[in-house]
Structures are given as C-alpha cells and as structure tokens.
Short mmCIF file of C-alpha atoms in Angstrom, two decimals:
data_model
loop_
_atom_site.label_atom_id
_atom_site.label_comp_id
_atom_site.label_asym_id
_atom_site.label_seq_id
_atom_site.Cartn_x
_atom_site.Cartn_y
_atom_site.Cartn_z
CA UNK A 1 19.89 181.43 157.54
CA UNK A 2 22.49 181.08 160.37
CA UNK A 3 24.04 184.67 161.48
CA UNK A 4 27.17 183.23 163.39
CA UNK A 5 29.01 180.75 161.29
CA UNK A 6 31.81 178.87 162.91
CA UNK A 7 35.12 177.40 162.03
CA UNK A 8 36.88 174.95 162.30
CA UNK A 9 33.81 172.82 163.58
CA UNK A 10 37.03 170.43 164.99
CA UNK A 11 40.53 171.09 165.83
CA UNK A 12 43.27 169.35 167.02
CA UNK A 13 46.38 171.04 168.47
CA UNK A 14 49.40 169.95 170.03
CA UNK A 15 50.47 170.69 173.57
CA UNK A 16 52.43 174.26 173.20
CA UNK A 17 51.33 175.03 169.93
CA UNK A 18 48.52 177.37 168.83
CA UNK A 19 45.71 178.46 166.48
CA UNK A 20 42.60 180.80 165.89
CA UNK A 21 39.30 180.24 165.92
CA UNK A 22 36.57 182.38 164.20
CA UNK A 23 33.38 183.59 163.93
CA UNK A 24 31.49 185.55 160.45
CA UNK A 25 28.48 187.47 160.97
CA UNK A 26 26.23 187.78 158.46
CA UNK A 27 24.12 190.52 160.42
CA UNK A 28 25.66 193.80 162.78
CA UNK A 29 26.62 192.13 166.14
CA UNK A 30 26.28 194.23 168.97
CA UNK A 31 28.87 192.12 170.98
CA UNK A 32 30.49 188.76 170.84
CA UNK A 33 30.74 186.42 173.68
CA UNK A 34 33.17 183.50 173.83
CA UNK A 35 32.54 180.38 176.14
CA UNK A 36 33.87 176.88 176.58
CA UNK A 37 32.38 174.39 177.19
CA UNK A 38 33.77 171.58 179.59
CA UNK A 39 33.64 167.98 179.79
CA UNK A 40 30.30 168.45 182.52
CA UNK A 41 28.88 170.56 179.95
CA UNK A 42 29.13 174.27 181.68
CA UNK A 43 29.61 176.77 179.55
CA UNK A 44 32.53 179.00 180.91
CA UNK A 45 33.46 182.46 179.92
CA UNK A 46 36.13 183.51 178.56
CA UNK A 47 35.62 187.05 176.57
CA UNK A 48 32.77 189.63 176.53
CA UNK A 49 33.62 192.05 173.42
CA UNK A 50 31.93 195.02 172.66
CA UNK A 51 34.94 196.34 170.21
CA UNK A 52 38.79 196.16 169.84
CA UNK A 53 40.81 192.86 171.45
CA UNK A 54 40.99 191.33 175.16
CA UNK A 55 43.80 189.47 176.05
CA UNK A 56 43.77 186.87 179.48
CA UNK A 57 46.67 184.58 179.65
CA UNK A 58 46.70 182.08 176.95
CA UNK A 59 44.05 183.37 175.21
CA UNK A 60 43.33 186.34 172.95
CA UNK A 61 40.38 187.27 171.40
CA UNK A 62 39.40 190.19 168.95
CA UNK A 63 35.90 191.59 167.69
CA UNK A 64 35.31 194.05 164.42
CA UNK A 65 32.01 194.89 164.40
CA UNK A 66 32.41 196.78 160.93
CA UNK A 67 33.41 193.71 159.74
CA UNK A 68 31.25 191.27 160.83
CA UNK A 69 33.78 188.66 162.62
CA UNK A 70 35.35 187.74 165.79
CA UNK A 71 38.29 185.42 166.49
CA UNK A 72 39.70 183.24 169.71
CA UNK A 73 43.42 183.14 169.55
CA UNK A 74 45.32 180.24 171.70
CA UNK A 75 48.71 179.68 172.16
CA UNK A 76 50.75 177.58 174.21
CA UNK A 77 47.90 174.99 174.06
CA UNK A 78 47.31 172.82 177.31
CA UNK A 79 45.70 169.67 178.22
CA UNK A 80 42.95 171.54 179.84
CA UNK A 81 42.32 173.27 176.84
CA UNK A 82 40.18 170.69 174.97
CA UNK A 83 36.85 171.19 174.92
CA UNK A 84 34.38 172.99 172.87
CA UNK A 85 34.28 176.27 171.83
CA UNK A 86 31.50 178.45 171.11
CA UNK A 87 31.03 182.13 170.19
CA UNK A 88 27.84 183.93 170.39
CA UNK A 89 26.44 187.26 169.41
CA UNK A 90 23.96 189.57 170.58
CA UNK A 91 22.71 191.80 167.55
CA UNK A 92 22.99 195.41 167.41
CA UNK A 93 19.64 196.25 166.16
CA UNK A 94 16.19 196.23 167.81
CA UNK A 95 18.07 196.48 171.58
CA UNK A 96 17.81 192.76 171.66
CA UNK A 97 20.25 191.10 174.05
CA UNK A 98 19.55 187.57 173.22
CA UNK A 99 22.37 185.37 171.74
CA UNK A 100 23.13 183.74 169.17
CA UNK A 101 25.10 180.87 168.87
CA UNK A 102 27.96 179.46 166.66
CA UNK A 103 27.82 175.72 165.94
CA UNK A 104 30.74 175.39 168.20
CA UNK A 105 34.67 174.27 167.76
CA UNK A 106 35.92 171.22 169.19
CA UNK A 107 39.40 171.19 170.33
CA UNK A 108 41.31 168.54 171.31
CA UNK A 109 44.81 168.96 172.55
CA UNK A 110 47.60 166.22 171.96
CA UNK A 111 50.52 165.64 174.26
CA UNK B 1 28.29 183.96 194.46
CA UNK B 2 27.15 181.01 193.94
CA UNK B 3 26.52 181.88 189.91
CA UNK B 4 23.03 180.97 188.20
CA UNK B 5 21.26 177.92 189.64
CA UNK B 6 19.34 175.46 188.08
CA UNK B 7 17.39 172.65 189.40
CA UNK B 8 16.95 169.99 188.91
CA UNK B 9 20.33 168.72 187.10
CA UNK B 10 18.53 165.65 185.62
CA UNK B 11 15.19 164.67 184.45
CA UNK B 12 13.41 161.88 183.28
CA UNK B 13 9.56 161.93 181.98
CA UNK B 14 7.54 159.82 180.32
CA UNK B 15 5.97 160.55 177.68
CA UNK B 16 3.05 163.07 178.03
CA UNK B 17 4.12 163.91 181.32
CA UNK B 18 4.86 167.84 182.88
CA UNK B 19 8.10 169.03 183.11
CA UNK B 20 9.27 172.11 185.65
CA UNK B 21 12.55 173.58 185.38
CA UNK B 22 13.95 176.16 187.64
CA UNK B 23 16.54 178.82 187.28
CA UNK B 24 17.69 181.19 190.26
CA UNK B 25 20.05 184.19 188.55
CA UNK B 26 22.60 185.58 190.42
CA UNK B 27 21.82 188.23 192.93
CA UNK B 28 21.32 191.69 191.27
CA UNK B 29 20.82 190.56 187.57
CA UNK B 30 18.33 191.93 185.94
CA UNK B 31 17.77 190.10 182.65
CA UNK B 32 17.33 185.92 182.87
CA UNK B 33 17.37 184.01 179.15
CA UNK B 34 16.93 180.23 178.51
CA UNK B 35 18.17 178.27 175.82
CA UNK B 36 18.18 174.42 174.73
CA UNK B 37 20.87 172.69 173.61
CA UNK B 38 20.55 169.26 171.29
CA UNK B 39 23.25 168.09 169.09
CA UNK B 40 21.04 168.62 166.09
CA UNK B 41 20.24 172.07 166.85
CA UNK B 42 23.45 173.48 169.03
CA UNK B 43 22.42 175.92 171.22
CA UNK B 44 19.25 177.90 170.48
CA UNK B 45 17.20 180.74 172.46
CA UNK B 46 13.91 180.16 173.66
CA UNK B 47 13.19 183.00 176.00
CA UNK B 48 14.06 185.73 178.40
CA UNK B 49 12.89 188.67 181.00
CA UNK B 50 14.08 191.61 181.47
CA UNK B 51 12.92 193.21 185.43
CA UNK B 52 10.99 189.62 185.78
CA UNK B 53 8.59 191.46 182.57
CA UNK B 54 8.81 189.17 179.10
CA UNK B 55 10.67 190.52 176.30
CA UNK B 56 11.05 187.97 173.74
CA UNK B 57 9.78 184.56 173.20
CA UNK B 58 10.58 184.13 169.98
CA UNK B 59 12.43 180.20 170.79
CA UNK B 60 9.78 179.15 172.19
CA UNK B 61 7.42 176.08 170.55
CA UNK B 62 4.28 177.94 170.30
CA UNK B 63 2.26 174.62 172.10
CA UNK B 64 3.50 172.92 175.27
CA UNK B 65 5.93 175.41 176.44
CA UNK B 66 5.86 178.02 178.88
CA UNK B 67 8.11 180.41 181.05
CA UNK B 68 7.33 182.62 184.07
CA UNK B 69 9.21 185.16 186.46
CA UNK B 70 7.44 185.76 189.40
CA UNK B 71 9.68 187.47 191.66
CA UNK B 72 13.75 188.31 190.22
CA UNK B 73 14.99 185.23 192.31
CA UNK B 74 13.60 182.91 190.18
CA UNK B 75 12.43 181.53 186.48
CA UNK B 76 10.59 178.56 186.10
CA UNK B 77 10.03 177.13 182.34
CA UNK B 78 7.24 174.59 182.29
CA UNK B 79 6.83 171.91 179.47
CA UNK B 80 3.40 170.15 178.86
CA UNK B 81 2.62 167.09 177.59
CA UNK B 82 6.37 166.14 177.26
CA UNK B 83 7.56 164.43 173.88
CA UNK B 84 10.94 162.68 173.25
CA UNK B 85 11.70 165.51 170.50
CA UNK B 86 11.90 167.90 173.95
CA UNK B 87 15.18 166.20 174.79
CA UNK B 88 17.70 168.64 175.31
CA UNK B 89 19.82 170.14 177.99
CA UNK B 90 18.33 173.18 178.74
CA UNK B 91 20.38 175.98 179.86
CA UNK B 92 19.48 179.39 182.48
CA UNK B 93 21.33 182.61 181.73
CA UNK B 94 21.35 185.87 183.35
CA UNK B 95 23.09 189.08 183.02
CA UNK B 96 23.26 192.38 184.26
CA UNK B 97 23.35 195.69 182.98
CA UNK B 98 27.01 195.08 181.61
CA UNK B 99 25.21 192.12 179.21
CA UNK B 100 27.44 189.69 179.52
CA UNK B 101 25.47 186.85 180.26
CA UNK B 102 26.55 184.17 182.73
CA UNK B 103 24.97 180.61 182.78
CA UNK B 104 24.07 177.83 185.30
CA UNK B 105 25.19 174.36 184.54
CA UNK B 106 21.82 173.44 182.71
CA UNK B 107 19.26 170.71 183.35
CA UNK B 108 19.33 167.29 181.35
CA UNK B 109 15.44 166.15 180.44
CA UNK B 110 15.31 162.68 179.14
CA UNK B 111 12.00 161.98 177.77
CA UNK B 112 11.15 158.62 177.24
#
C-alpha cells in the first residue's frame, strides 16, 4: 500500500491567508523532503527534514519521525504560490535513500 | 551550478522505437536517482547509483528498460522497444552526502 499519504489532494487559498499541508507515514521515514512543483514542471525545494521544524519566509515546515507525519505550513499566501505540492520520504530502514512520493497538493491562490 | 541536467527536454518515438535519456548531476554528487512521473501513477522511483555502482532498481520494468553510469558526470536510462504506456516525464535526481536530493527539469517522452 502507499507509505506517504497526502492531503488535501487540492486547495484553494486566498491571497494573505494560510493553511497546512500534510503528510502520514505508514512506515519509519528517515527524512521528509518538500518540493513544488511549478507551472514548467520543475520540482523546487523547499525543506529537507531530518527532525524538529525549518522555517524560510512564508513557509514552515515540521517532521516527527516518532510519529509518522510531516506538515508544510503557509501563510500570507501569494500569487506565486500556486502550484503543486509534494512531500517525499526516504525510509529509515535498510540505508535506502530513495524517495517516496506523496500524491501531491494542488494549490491555487485567489486574489 | 548549473543544477542536474537532462537532455533532451522533449521526445517523441514511435512506437517500437529506442529511447536515450541523459542526466548530468551536479558536480560532486555522489548518488544519481530517476523517477517517472504520469498522472496515473504520480511520481514513482525507478532507479539510482550510488559512486556510478547500482544500488537499487527496484522501479524499474523488468523488460525494455535499462540504466547505466559510466563515469559520475553522467546517467543515461535507455528504453527499448518503446510503447505508448512509457509516456511519462521522466525525472534525474542527485544528491550528495547531505541526501537531499536535487532534480533536473525532467525529459517529456511522447510515444506514439
């Protein structure tokens, strides 16, 4: 079955307001990545977790490995915010770096 | 740094034809992955090297597909006897020590 399950799959936000995005585990992740993904279809980084929170402007995001979840905090929501959002994890057993991918958020900010 | 390069951007086959996909890392990374992305699927791993050796192929379709390092500038992937289910944007990663894996901007392959 999937081992990174995503939500919302879409979301749409207002400009200046905010909301969370988040990611379940349903195996030990080693580390979380965050990315988004842009209209040309890069995928961008935004966080590389291995514990705790990371905070870069806007954006926030927070991995608990005990737990088995990560989350993407945005506030103050811009224009250039819409895209799609996708976490991915790297499992902590067998030293296995490969990720694994969420089924991604959509975001679309309003004015 | 120019970040992870792939080449080409686009691709069209026909049917039955060879595919060859390239990937140059960024200087100094040691690990390069590939994944394919389809909007059935999402994103899904195929394949990586760690020190140009193979370490897990696990993504890959056991006929047709195929992935090489020769030297740690460069990853080809290599797709026989293309079919329109191979479709897919497939995407070049590579990381460093750190793990955090950075990715090129993908190649399109359009099989018709």
């Amino acid at each position: 079955g999937d081992q990174v399950e995503q939500s919302p799959s879409a979301l749409s936000l207002h400009e200046g307001t905010g909301s969370a995005l988040r990611c379940n585990f349903t195996t030990t992740m080693r580390a979380v990545q965050w990315f988004q993904q842009n209209s040309r279809g890069s995928l961008i980084n935004l966080f590389y977790l291995a514990s705790g929170t990371k905070e870069n402007g806007r954006l926030k995001s927070t991995f608990n490995s005990k737990e088995s979840y990560s989350t993407l905090h945005i506030r103050d929501a811009q224009l250039e915010d819409s895209g799609t959002y996708f976490c991915a994890a790297s499992m902590a057993t067998g030293g296995n770096n490969k990720l694994t991918f969420g089924q991604g958020t959509v975001l679309s900010v309003i004015p | 740094n120019a970040g992870v390069i792939q080449t080409p951007r686009h691709k069209v086959t026909g049917k039955g034809q060879e595919a060859t996909l390239w990937c140059e890392p960024i200087s100094g990374h040691s690990a390069v992955f590939w994944y394919r992305q389809t909007i059935v699927q999402g994103l899904e791993f195929l394949t990586y090297f760690r020190n140009q050796a193979p370490i897990d192929d696990s993504g890959m379709p056991k006929e047709r597909f195929s992935a090489q390092m020769p030297n740690q500038s460069h990853s080809t992937l290599k797709i026989q006897s293309t079919q329109p289910q191979d479709s897919a944007v497939y995407l070049c990663a590579s990381s460093s020590d750190t793990y955090e894996q950075y990715f090129g901007p993908g190649t399109r392959l359009t099989v018709l």
